[in-house]
Tab-separated table of C-alpha atoms and ligand atoms in Angstrom:
chain	number	residue	atom	x	y	z
X	1	UNK	CA	59.709	-12.637	20.832
X	2	UNK	CA	56.055	-11.927	19.598
X	3	UNK	CA	54.702	-8.515	19.963
X	4	UNK	CA	51.601	-8.058	23.014
X	5	UNK	CA	48.306	-6.793	21.978
X	6	UNK	CA	49.239	-4.276	23.952
X	7	UNK	CA	52.225	-2.996	22.265
X	8	UNK	CA	50.387	-3.239	19.071
X	9	UNK	CA	47.300	-1.258	20.175
X	10	UNK	CA	49.795	1.724	21.762
X	11	UNK	CA	51.664	1.960	18.465
X	12	UNK	CA	48.376	2.158	16.643
X	13	UNK	CA	47.344	4.492	18.831
X	14	UNK	CA	50.922	6.601	18.688
X	15	UNK	CA	50.233	6.432	14.530
X	16	UNK	CA	46.994	7.824	14.827
X	17	UNK	CA	47.422	10.698	17.307
X	18	UNK	CA	47.454	14.527	15.694
X	19	UNK	CA	48.669	16.331	18.574
X	20	UNK	CA	47.881	15.714	21.966
X	21	UNK	CA	48.669	12.380	23.507
X	22	UNK	CA	46.181	10.131	23.238
X	23	UNK	CA	45.043	7.681	26.760
X	24	UNK	CA	44.124	4.090	26.377
X	25	UNK	CA	41.633	3.024	28.845
X	26	UNK	CA	42.015	-0.852	29.159
X	27	UNK	CA	38.711	-1.917	29.599
X	28	UNK	CA	38.540	-4.803	32.075
X	29	UNK	CA	34.980	-6.021	32.460
X	30	UNK	CA	34.430	-9.438	32.596
X	31	UNK	CA	38.406	-10.134	32.996
X	32	UNK	CA	40.190	-11.535	36.010
X	33	UNK	CA	42.328	-9.640	38.439
X	34	UNK	CA	45.035	-11.779	37.234
X	35	UNK	CA	44.576	-10.440	33.383
X	36	UNK	CA	44.561	-6.939	35.098
X	37	UNK	CA	47.736	-7.581	36.646
X	38	UNK	CA	49.309	-9.050	33.716
X	39	UNK	CA	48.693	-5.975	31.631
X	40	UNK	CA	49.781	-3.690	34.521
X	41	UNK	CA	53.175	-5.429	34.444
X	42	UNK	CA	53.487	-4.748	31.025
X	43	UNK	CA	52.916	-0.756	31.711
X	44	UNK	CA	49.147	-0.234	31.289
X	45	UNK	CA	47.664	1.613	34.375
X	46	UNK	CA	44.532	3.159	33.106
X	47	UNK	CA	41.634	0.549	33.538
X	48	UNK	CA	37.911	1.092	32.924
X	49	UNK	CA	34.961	-1.167	34.426
X	50	UNK	CA	31.371	-0.938	33.555
X	51	UNK	CA	30.025	-2.605	37.041
X	52	UNK	CA	31.021	-0.937	40.579
X	53	UNK	CA	30.697	-4.491	42.239
X	54	UNK	CA	33.036	-6.069	39.937
X	55	UNK	CA	35.487	-3.429	39.996
X	56	UNK	CA	35.426	-3.406	43.718
X	57	UNK	CA	36.148	-6.865	43.855
X	58	UNK	CA	39.236	-6.889	41.468
X	59	UNK	CA	40.906	-3.610	43.269
X	60	UNK	CA	40.683	-5.804	46.308
X	61	UNK	CA	42.896	-8.067	44.692
X	62	UNK	CA	45.144	-5.455	43.287
X	63	UNK	CA	45.791	-3.051	46.303
X	64	UNK	CA	49.217	-3.372	45.751
X	65	UNK	CA	49.259	-1.866	42.664
X	66	UNK	CA	48.866	2.059	41.482
X	67	UNK	CA	46.377	1.741	39.152
X	68	UNK	CA	43.582	4.471	37.843
X	69	UNK	CA	40.357	3.221	37.642
X	70	UNK	CA	37.393	4.827	35.225
X	71	UNK	CA	33.795	3.756	35.893
X	72	UNK	CA	32.352	3.393	32.351
X	73	UNK	CA	29.319	1.687	32.750
X	74	UNK	CA	25.770	3.279	33.678
X	75	UNK	CA	25.915	4.911	37.506
X	76	UNK	CA	22.682	4.020	39.190
X	77	UNK	CA	21.993	6.541	42.055
X	78	UNK	CA	22.406	4.163	44.601
X	79	UNK	CA	25.817	3.259	43.918
X	80	UNK	CA	27.303	6.689	43.903
X	81	UNK	CA	28.930	6.664	47.497
X	82	UNK	CA	30.558	3.560	46.684
X	83	UNK	CA	31.668	4.793	42.716
X	84	UNK	CA	32.756	8.166	44.429
X	85	UNK	CA	35.401	6.169	46.822
X	86	UNK	CA	36.475	3.132	44.722
X	87	UNK	CA	37.127	5.442	41.016
X	88	UNK	CA	39.378	7.830	39.799
X	89	UNK	CA	37.164	8.831	37.163
X	90	UNK	CA	33.204	8.405	36.458
X	91	UNK	CA	33.045	8.724	32.634
X	92	UNK	CA	29.180	8.715	32.550
X	93	UNK	CA	27.717	11.579	34.072
X	94	UNK	CA	24.262	12.126	32.530
X	95	UNK	CA	22.291	13.748	34.960
X	96	UNK	CA	22.684	16.472	37.824
X	97	UNK	CA	21.034	13.997	40.531
X	98	UNK	CA	24.290	12.328	40.581
X	99	UNK	CA	26.299	15.213	41.601
X	100	UNK	CA	25.550	15.934	45.359
X	101	UNK	CA	26.284	12.614	46.451
X	102	UNK	CA	29.355	12.003	44.372
X	103	UNK	CA	30.996	15.229	46.004
X	104	UNK	CA	29.718	14.117	49.457
X	105	UNK	CA	31.263	10.716	49.577
X	106	UNK	CA	34.403	11.663	47.766
X	107	UNK	CA	37.450	11.565	50.404
X	108	UNK	CA	38.677	14.974	50.882
X	109	UNK	CA	42.461	13.597	51.546
X	110	UNK	CA	42.146	12.337	47.776
X	111	UNK	CA	42.162	14.424	44.443
X	112	UNK	CA	38.710	15.353	43.433
X	113	UNK	CA	36.947	13.019	41.338
X	114	UNK	CA	37.412	13.201	37.850
X	115	UNK	CA	34.121	13.634	35.457
X	116	UNK	CA	33.078	13.032	31.871
X	117	UNK	CA	29.544	13.855	30.686
X	118	UNK	CA	28.441	10.934	28.593
X	119	UNK	CA	26.557	12.193	25.684
X	120	UNK	CA	23.803	10.552	23.832
X	121	UNK	CA	24.907	11.837	20.395
X	122	UNK	CA	22.715	9.976	17.851
X	123	UNK	CA	21.204	7.188	19.611
X	124	UNK	CA	17.635	8.135	20.303
X	125	UNK	CA	16.457	4.440	21.655
X	126	UNK	CA	19.600	4.428	24.221
X	127	UNK	CA	18.795	5.506	27.724
X	128	UNK	CA	22.463	6.147	28.570
X	129	UNK	CA	24.067	10.131	27.891
X	130	UNK	CA	22.189	13.352	28.420
X	131	UNK	CA	21.034	15.042	25.533
X	132	UNK	CA	23.584	17.550	23.675
X	133	UNK	CA	21.803	20.676	24.953
X	134	UNK	CA	21.811	19.485	28.043
X	135	UNK	CA	25.629	19.754	28.588
X	136	UNK	CA	26.389	23.140	29.387
X	137	UNK	CA	23.935	23.146	32.326
X	138	UNK	CA	25.273	20.048	33.758
X	139	UNK	CA	28.659	21.322	33.162
X	140	UNK	CA	28.012	24.492	35.398
X	141	UNK	CA	26.338	22.629	38.084
X	142	UNK	CA	29.756	20.169	38.185
X	143	UNK	CA	31.632	23.655	38.948
X	144	UNK	CA	29.759	23.899	42.501
X	145	UNK	CA	30.899	20.848	44.144
X	146	UNK	CA	34.519	21.313	45.013
X	147	UNK	CA	35.168	17.536	45.227
X	148	UNK	CA	34.381	16.986	41.706
X	149	UNK	CA	36.406	18.124	38.501
X	150	UNK	CA	34.860	18.411	35.167
X	151	UNK	CA	37.575	16.997	32.542
X	152	UNK	CA	35.560	16.533	29.432
X	153	UNK	CA	32.862	14.614	27.442
X	154	UNK	CA	32.334	10.886	26.556
X	155	UNK	CA	30.160	9.218	24.054
X	156	UNK	CA	29.518	5.620	22.613
X	157	UNK	CA	28.032	6.378	19.344
X	158	UNK	CA	25.583	3.769	18.045
X	159	UNK	CA	27.184	1.101	16.184
X	160	UNK	CA	26.596	1.935	12.645
X	161	UNK	CA	27.997	2.367	9.121
X	162	UNK	CA	31.386	4.542	9.196
X	163	UNK	CA	29.531	7.477	7.673
X	164	UNK	CA	27.498	7.643	10.601
X	165	UNK	CA	29.857	7.126	13.067
X	166	UNK	CA	32.299	10.096	11.442
X	167	UNK	CA	29.252	12.226	12.072
X	168	UNK	CA	29.017	11.094	15.294
X	169	UNK	CA	32.609	11.598	16.468
X	170	UNK	CA	32.511	14.886	14.355
X	171	UNK	CA	29.569	16.346	16.342
X	172	UNK	CA	31.153	15.250	19.705
X	173	UNK	CA	34.287	16.932	18.824
X	174	UNK	CA	32.269	20.343	18.114
X	175	UNK	CA	30.266	19.863	21.185
X	176	UNK	CA	33.691	19.348	23.397
X	177	UNK	CA	35.010	22.692	21.614
X	178	UNK	CA	31.933	24.893	22.577
X	179	UNK	CA	32.192	23.431	25.998
X	180	UNK	CA	36.057	24.154	26.243
X	181	UNK	CA	35.026	27.983	25.529
X	182	UNK	CA	33.247	28.320	28.895
X	183	UNK	CA	35.479	25.612	30.657
X	184	UNK	CA	38.875	25.962	29.092
X	185	UNK	CA	40.375	23.722	31.861
X	186	UNK	CA	39.004	20.696	30.054
X	187	UNK	CA	41.044	18.112	28.390
X	188	UNK	CA	39.543	14.990	27.565
X	189	UNK	CA	37.380	13.553	24.952
X	190	UNK	CA	36.785	9.668	25.233
X	191	UNK	CA	35.429	8.126	22.148
X	192	UNK	CA	36.207	5.145	20.049
X	193	UNK	CA	36.616	1.283	21.064
X	194	UNK	CA	38.193	-1.970	19.633
X	195	UNK	CA	36.624	-1.584	16.060
X	196	UNK	CA	36.963	2.251	15.390
X	197	UNK	CA	39.439	3.813	17.892
X	198	UNK	CA	41.753	5.384	15.136
X	199	UNK	CA	38.649	6.768	13.550
X	200	UNK	CA	37.813	8.545	16.925
X	201	UNK	CA	41.456	9.900	17.239
X	202	UNK	CA	41.527	11.122	13.794
X	203	UNK	CA	37.945	12.910	14.734
X	204	UNK	CA	39.619	14.478	17.856
X	205	UNK	CA	39.345	11.765	20.528
X	206	UNK	CA	42.218	12.209	23.370
X	207	UNK	CA	40.869	8.981	24.897
X	208	UNK	CA	40.154	5.568	23.786
X	209	UNK	CA	38.269	2.892	25.510
X	210	UNK	CA	39.549	-0.759	24.425
X	211	UNK	CA	38.632	-4.151	25.376
X	212	UNK	CA	38.358	-6.670	22.837
X	213	UNK	CA	41.299	-5.587	20.968
X	214	UNK	CA	43.572	-5.921	24.084
X	215	UNK	CA	42.238	-9.099	25.988
X	216	UNK	CA	40.372	-11.058	23.158
X	217	UNK	CA	36.737	-11.933	22.574
X	218	UNK	CA	34.711	-11.418	25.920
X	219	UNK	CA	32.929	-14.830	27.397
X	220	UNK	CA	29.429	-14.390	26.430
X	221	UNK	CA	27.488	-13.354	29.546
X	222	UNK	CA	25.146	-16.000	30.887
L	301	LIG	C1	32.678	-2.454	26.601
L	301	LIG	C2	32.904	-1.035	26.483
L	301	LIG	C3	34.029	-0.604	25.782
L	301	LIG	C4	35.085	-1.882	24.928
L	301	LIG	O1	34.355	-2.235	23.841
L	301	LIG	P1	35.577	-3.222	22.964
L	301	LIG	O2	34.814	-3.124	21.451
L	301	LIG	O3	35.529	-4.762	23.684
L	301	LIG	O4	36.504	-2.468	22.654
L	301	LIG	C5	34.301	0.655	25.485
L	301	LIG	N1	33.214	1.355	26.191
L	301	LIG	C6	32.144	1.094	26.947
L	301	LIG	C7	31.505	2.009	27.623
L	301	LIG	C8	32.120	-0.391	27.209
L	301	LIG	O5	30.972	-0.711	27.892
């Protein structure tokens, strides 16, 4: 039997791991619930979605499965309620304004909502992610909310040559280690996608987000 893409990616991740186990987030944006179910049958439990509505529709169809859902797309303030209810992780926290409402709508019978602070590490033109200097203050504010739990940092470095990407990964690793001095409980540095997840792991990623390499090319949005 030919090896499935999931097994291939998992072996590449294991080969690249330097210490702590690296989590694979399967990025299922634009993929059908059936495709997610198929990957879940092969053992994949962690999925990432970019849009709250799209995730909700798939979760309804997949309610019989125990999956872990990450929001990896930009979170609009008016979607905080649904995000707090539908996801296990929000990986794109970039402003303090989101926190009170995520905390308020997180069901107390569920574990706290896991959060990553998204850092705009190298792209001055991108609107997503906070400035590196804002990380400590955002992290402090998360502490005040009992239904929220800071787990670490996330970045989407600008597509660029390998040297620039390595520089971005190294900068993120440094920020992560600095943050861990004040917040020893954090354990997640999310960076690396289909094209560069091994490079990201070599520079300290503990979580990678892979779409295309698992599911094949995405249909072009219309
Ligand atoms: C789409 C997406 C990915 C996955 O990208 P691929 O190149 O398909 O692996 C990872 N992270 C985020 C935030 C994304 O939007």
